[in-house]
Coordinates of C-alpha atoms and ligand atoms in Angstrom, one line a residue:
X1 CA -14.0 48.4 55.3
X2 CA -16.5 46.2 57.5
X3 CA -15.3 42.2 57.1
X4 CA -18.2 41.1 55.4
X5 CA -17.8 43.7 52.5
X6 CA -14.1 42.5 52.7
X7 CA -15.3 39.0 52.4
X8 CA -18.0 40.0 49.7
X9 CA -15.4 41.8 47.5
X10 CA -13.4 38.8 48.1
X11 CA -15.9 36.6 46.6
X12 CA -16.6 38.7 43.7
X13 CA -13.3 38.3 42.8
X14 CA -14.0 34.8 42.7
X15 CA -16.6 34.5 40.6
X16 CA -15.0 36.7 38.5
X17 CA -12.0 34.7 38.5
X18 CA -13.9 31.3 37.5
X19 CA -16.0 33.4 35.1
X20 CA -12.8 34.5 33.1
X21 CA -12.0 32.9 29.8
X22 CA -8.6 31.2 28.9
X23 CA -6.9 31.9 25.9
X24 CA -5.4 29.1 23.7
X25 CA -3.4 29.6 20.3
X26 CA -2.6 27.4 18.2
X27 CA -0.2 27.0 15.8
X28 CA -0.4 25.4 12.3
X29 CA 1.5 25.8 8.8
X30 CA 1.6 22.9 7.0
X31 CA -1.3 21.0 5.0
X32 CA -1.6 18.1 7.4
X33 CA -2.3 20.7 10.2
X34 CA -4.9 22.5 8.6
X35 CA -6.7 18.5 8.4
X36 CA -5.5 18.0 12.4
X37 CA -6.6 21.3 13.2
X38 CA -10.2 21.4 11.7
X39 CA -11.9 19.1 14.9
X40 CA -9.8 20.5 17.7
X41 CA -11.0 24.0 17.2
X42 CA -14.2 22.8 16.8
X43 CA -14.2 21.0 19.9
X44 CA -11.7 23.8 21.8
X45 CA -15.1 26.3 20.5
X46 CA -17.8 24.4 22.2
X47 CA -15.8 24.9 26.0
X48 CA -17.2 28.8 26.7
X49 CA -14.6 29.7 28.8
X50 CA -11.2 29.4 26.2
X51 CA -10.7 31.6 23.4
X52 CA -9.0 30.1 20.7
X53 CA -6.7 32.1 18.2
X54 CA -4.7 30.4 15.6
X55 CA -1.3 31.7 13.7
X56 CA -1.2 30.2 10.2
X57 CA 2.8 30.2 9.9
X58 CA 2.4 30.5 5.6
X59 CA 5.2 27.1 5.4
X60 CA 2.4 26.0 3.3
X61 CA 0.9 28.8 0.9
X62 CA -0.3 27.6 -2.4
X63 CA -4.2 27.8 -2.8
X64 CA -4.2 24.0 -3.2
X65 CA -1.8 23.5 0.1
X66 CA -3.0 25.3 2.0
X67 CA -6.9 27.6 1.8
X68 CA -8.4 24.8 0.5
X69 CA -8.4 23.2 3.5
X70 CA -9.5 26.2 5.6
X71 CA -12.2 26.1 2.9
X72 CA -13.3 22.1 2.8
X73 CA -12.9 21.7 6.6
X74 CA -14.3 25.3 7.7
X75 CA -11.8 26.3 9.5
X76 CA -12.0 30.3 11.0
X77 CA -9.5 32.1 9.3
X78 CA -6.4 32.6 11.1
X79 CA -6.1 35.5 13.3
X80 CA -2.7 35.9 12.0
X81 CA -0.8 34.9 9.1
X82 CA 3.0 35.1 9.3
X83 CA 3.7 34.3 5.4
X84 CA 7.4 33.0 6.3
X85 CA 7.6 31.0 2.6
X86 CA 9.4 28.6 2.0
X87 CA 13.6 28.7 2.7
X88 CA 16.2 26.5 4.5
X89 CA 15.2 24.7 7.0
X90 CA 17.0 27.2 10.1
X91 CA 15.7 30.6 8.3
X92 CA 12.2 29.1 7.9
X93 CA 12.3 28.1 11.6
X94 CA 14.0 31.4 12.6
X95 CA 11.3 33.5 10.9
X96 CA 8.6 31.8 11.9
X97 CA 10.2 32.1 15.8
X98 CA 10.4 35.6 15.8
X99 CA 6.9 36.4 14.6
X100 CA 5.5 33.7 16.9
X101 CA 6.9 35.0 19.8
X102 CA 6.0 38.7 19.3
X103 CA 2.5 37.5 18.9
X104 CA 2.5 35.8 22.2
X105 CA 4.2 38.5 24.3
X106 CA 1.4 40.4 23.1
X107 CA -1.5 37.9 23.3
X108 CA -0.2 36.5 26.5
X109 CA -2.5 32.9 25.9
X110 CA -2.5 30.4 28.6
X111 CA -1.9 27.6 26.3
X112 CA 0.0 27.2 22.5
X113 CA -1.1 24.2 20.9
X114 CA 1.1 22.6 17.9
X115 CA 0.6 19.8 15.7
X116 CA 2.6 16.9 14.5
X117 CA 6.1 17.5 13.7
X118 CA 6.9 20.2 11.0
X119 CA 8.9 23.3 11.2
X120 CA 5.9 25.2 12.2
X121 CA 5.5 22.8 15.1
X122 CA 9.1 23.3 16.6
X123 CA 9.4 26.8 15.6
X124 CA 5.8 27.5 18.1
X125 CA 7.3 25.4 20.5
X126 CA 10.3 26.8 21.0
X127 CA 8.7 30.1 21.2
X128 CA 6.4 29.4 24.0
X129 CA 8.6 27.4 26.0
X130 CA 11.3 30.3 26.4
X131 CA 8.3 32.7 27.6
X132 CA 6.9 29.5 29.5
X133 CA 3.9 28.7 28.2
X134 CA 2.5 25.6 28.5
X135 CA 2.4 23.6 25.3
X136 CA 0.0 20.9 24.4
X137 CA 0.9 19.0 21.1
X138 CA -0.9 16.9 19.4
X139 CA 0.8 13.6 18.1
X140 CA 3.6 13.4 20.6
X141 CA 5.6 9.9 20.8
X142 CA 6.0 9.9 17.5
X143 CA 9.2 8.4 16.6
X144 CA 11.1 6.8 13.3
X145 CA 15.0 7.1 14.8
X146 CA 16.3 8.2 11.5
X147 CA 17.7 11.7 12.3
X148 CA 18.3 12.5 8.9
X149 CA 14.6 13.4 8.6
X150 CA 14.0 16.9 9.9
X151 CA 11.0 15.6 11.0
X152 CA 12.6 13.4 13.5
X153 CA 14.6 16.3 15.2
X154 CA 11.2 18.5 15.3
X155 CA 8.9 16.2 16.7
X156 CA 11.8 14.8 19.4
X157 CA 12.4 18.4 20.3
X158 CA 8.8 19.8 20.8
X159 CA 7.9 16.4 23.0
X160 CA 10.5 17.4 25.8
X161 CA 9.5 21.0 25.7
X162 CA 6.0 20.0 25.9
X163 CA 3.3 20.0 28.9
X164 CA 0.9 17.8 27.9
X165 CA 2.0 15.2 25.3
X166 CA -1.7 13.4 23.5
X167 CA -0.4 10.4 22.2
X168 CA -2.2 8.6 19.2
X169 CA -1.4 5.0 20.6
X170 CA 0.5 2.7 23.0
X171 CA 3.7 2.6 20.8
X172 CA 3.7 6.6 21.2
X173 CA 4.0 6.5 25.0
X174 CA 6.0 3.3 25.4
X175 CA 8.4 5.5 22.8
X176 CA 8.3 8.5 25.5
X177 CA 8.9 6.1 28.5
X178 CA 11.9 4.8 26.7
X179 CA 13.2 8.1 26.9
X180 CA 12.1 9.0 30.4
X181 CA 9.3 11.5 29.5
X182 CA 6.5 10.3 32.0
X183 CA 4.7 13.4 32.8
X184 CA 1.8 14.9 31.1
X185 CA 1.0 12.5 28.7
X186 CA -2.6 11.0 27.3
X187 CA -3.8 8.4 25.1
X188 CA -6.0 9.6 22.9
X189 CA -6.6 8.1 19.6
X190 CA -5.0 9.7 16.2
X191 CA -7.2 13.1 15.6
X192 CA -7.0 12.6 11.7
X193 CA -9.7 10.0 12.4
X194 CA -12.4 12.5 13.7
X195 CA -11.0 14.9 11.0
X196 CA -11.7 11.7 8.5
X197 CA -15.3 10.7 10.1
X198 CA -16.5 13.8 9.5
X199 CA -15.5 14.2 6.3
X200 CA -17.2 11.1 4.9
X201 CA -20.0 11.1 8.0
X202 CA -18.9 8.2 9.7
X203 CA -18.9 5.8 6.5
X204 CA -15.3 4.7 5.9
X205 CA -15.9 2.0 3.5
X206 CA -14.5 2.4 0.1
X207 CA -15.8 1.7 -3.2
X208 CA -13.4 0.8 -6.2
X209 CA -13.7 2.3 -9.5
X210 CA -14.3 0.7 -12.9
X211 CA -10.4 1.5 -14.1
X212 CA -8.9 0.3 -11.4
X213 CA -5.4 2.6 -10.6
X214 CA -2.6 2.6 -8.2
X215 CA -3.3 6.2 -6.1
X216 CA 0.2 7.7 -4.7
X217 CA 1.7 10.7 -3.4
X218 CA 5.9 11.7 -2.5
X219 CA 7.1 14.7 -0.9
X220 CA 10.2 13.4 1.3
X221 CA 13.7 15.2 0.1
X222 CA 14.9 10.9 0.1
X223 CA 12.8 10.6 -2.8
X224 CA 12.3 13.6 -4.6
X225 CA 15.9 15.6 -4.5
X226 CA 18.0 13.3 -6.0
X227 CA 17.9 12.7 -9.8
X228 CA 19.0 9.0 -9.9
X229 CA 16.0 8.0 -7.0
X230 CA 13.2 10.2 -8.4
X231 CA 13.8 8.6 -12.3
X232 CA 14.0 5.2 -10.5
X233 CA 10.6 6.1 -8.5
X234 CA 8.8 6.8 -11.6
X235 CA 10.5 4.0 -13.7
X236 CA 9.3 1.2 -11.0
X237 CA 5.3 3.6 -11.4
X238 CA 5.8 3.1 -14.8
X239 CA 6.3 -0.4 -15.0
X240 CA 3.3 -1.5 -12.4
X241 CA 0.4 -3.3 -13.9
X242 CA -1.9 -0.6 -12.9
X243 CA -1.5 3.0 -14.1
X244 CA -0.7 4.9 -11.2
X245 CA -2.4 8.1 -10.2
X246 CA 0.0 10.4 -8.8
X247 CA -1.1 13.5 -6.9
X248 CA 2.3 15.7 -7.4
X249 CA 3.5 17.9 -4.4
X250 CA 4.8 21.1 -5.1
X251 CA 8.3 20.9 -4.4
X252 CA 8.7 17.5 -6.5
X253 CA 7.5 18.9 -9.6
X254 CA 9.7 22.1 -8.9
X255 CA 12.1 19.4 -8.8
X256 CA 11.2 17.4 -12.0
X257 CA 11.5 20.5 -13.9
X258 CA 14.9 22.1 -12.8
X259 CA 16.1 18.2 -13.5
X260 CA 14.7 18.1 -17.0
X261 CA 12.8 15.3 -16.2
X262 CA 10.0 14.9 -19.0
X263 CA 6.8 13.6 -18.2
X264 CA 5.2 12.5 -20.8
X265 CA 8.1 9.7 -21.3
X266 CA 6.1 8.2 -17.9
X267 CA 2.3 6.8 -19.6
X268 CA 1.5 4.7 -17.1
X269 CA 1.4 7.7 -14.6
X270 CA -1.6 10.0 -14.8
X271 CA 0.4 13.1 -13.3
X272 CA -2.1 15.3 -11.3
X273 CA -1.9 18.7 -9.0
X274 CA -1.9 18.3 -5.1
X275 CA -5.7 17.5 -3.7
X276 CA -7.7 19.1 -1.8
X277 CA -8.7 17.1 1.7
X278 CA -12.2 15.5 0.0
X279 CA -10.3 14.9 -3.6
X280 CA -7.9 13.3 -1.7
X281 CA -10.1 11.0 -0.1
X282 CA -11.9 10.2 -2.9
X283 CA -9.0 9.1 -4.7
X284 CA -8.1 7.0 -1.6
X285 CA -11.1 5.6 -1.4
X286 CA -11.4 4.6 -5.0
X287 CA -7.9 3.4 -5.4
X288 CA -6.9 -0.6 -5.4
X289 CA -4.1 0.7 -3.2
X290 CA -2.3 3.3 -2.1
X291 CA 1.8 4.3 -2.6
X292 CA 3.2 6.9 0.1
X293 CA 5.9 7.9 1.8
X294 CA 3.2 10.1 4.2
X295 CA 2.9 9.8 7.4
X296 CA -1.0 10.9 7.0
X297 CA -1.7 9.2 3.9
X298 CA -0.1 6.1 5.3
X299 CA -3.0 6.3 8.6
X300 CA -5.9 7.3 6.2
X301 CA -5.0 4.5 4.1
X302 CA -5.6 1.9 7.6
X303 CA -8.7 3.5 8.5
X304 CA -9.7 3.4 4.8
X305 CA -8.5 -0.5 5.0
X306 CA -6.7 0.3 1.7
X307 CA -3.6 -2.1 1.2
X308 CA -0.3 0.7 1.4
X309 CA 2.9 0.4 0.2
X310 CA 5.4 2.8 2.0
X311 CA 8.3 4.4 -0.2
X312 CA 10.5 4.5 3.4
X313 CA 13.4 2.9 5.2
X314 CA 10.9 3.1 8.3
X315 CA 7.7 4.5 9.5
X316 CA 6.9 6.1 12.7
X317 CA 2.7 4.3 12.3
X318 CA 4.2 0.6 12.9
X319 CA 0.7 -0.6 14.1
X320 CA 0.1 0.3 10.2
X321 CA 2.3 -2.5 9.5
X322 CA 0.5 -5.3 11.0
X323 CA -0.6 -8.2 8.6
X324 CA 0.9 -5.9 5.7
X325 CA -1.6 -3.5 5.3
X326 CA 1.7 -1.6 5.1
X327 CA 4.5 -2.7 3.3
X328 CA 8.0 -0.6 3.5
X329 CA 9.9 -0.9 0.3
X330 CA 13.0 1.5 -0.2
X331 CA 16.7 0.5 -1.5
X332 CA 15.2 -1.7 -4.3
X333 CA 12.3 0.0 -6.1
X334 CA 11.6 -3.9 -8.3
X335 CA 10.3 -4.8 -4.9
X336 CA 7.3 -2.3 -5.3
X337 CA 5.4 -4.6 -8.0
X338 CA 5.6 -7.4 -5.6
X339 CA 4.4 -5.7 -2.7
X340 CA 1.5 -4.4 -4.2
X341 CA 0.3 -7.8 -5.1
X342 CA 0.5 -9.3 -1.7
X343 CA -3.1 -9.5 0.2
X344 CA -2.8 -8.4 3.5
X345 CA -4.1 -10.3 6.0
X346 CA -6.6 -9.8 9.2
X347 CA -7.3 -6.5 9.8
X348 CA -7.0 -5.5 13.1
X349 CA -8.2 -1.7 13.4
X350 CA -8.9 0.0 16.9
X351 CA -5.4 1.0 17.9
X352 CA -5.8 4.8 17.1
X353 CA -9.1 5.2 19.3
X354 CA -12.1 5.7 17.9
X355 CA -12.4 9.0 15.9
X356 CA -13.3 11.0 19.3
X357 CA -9.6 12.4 19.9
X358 CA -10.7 16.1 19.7
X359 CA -13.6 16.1 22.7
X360 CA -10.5 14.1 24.8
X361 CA -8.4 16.5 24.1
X362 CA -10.4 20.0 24.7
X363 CA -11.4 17.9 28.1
X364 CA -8.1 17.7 29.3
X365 CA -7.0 20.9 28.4
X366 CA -9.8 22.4 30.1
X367 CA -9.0 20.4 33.3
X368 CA -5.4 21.7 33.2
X369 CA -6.6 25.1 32.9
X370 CA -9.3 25.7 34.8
X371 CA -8.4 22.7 38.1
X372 CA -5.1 22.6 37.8
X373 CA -3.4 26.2 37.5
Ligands
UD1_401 C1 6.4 19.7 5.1 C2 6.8 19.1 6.4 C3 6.6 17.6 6.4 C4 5.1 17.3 6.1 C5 4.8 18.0 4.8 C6 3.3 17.8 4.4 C7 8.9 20.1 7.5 C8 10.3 19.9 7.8 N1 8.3 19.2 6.6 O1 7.2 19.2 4.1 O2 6.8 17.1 7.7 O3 4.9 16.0 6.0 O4 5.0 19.4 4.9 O5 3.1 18.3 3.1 O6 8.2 20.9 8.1 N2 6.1 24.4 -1.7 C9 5.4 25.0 -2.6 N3 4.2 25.5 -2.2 C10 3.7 25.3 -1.0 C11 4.5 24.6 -0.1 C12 5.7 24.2 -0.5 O7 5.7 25.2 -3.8 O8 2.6 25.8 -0.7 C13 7.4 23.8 -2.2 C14 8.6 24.8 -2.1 O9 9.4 24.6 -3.1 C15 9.2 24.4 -0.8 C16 9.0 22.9 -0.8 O10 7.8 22.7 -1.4 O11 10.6 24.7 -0.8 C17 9.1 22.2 0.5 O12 8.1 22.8 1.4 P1 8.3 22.6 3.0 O13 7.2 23.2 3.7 O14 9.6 23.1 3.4 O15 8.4 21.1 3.2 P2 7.4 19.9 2.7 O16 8.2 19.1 1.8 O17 6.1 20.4 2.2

């Protein structure tokens, strides 16, 4: 062949190279993923050059936990949907590992992307790092140091098998400098803010009701799986001077019925199914304040500037905690009453960006995939 065809074909090859898309999968399963998910896809959608595939793991599968917020937040159906159910902790993980990996063996993506700390989120983890696959999650740094919470154990985990690390705030990469994780990571702002400005369009102020209620929600095993702490939860609801709407995860009202626990002997508590993303809002919004012991309720709740109480030993959201717009309260549940009728002071807001986490994000993944590789 003459040199300049050489060169030509050469060039070709080039242009075909830059030309070629990247393919990026993520990986979600849990309801707070679906509502973390929504305004990175969107923004993953708008770059040409990736493809984006998602696995829907099926940790979460009632209608109300889970296509509801494919629904609300118009989120493309999955490409693939593993239906693992719900099971112990290592067979849930163990499922979902197997199927994940097959899928990327076969779709051979350039990037996974997980979310947060679930099973789903170490389970996609685990499975790209062992094929090596960068990984880019999404609320690294997180930390609470109370390994009793599986959470803990998933999110530490899938932060050192990560590539890039997007940090919601400075506490979230001084946490992964403490630990001597210093490459890859960004500060960009908590994505459950964009998520939550378009939802309500940019307005976050709230407007209170006529009947003014307590709004709360309680899915961790601390506070749900033992008999003694649940009846004590809903004793301490049941005494508060406002009646307490209280959206009811799944597995605690499994729970409340396999422990006899009757209802109706709680009338200060307006017992109600699990919310969709914009019920949930609403009742946020509405609320005097909230009662949680979610990590995503206890955010929404600050950029809401709705006064929280936090049913936890900890939380991993300590900028939350500043002029008690959070309040923990755990061992002893009379302390709930009085924490709700504390004012908080100053708020001081800006510490989780400014509701543009998704654009950062896509940008960065872009310039890792298409400069750096
Ligand atoms: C999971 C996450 C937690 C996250 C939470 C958000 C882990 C370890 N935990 O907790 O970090 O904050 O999601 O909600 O990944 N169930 C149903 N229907 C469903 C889903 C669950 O009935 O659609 C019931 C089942 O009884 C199940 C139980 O809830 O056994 C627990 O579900 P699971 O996904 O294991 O944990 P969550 O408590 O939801």
């Amino acid at each position: 062949m003459f040199p300049s065809l050489v060169l030509l074909n050469g060039y070709a090859e080039l242009l075909s190279q830059r030309n070629m898309k990247k393919k990026i999968i993520t990986v979600v399963g849990a309801r707070p993923q679906f509502i973390k998910n929504a305004p990175l896809e969107m923004a993953l959608r708008k770059h040409e050059r990736f493809e984006v595939k998602s696995i829907h793991t099926g940790q979460h599968y009632d209608d109300n936990m889970s296509r509801v917020f494919f629904e609300e937040l118009d989120i493309d159906e999955p490409a693939y949907q593993l239906n693992v159910g719900s099971a112990s902790h290592g067979k849930q993980t163990a499922r979902m590992l197997e199927s994940i990996e097959e899928i990327l063996l076969m779709e051979q993506p350039s990037m996974l992307v997980v979310y947060g700390d679930t099973n789903s989120t170490l389970a996609g983890a685990l499975a790209a790092s062992k094929l090596h696959i960068p990984i880019a999650h999404i609320e690294a740094g997180l930390r609470s140091y109370n390994k009793t919470m599986p959470e803990e154990i998933n999110r530490v985990l899938t932060d050192y098998l990560s590539t890039l690390l997007f940090v919601p705030s400075e506490v979230s990469l001084k946490n992964l400098h403490k630990e001597g994780v210093s490459d890859g990571i960004h500060i960009v702002g908590d994505i459950m803010l964009d998520t939550l400005k378009i939802a309500v369009g940019g307005n976050l102020t709230h407007n209170t009701q006529e009947t003014p209620y307590y709004y709360a929600t309680l899915h961790r095993p601390y506070n749900t799986d033992d008999k003694d702490r649940i009846l004590n939860v809903l004793s301490a609801f049941n005494a508060l001077s406002l009646p307490v709407v209280f959206a009811i995860h799944p597995r605690t009202s499994a729970l409340l019925s396999s422990m006899n626990i009757a209802i109706d002997k709680y009338p200060n508590i307006d017992f109600i199914a699990p919310q969709g993303y914009f019920d949930n809002i609403r009742y946020m919004a509405g609320a005097e304040k909230i009662i949680t012991d979610s990590g995503g309720l206890q955010k929404e709740a600050w950029f809401l500037k709705k006064p929280c109480v936090t049913l936890r030993p900890e939380t991993e959201w300590i900028e939350t905690l500043t002029n008690q717009w959070n309040i923990l309260v755990f061992e002893d549940l009379k302390e709930l009453k009085h924490a709700l009728e504390i004012t908080p002071g100053k708020y001081i807001g800006g510490c989780y960006g400014e509701g543009n986490t998704a654009n950062k994000i896509a940008n960065i993944i872009y310039h890792f995939l298409f400069d750096t590789q």
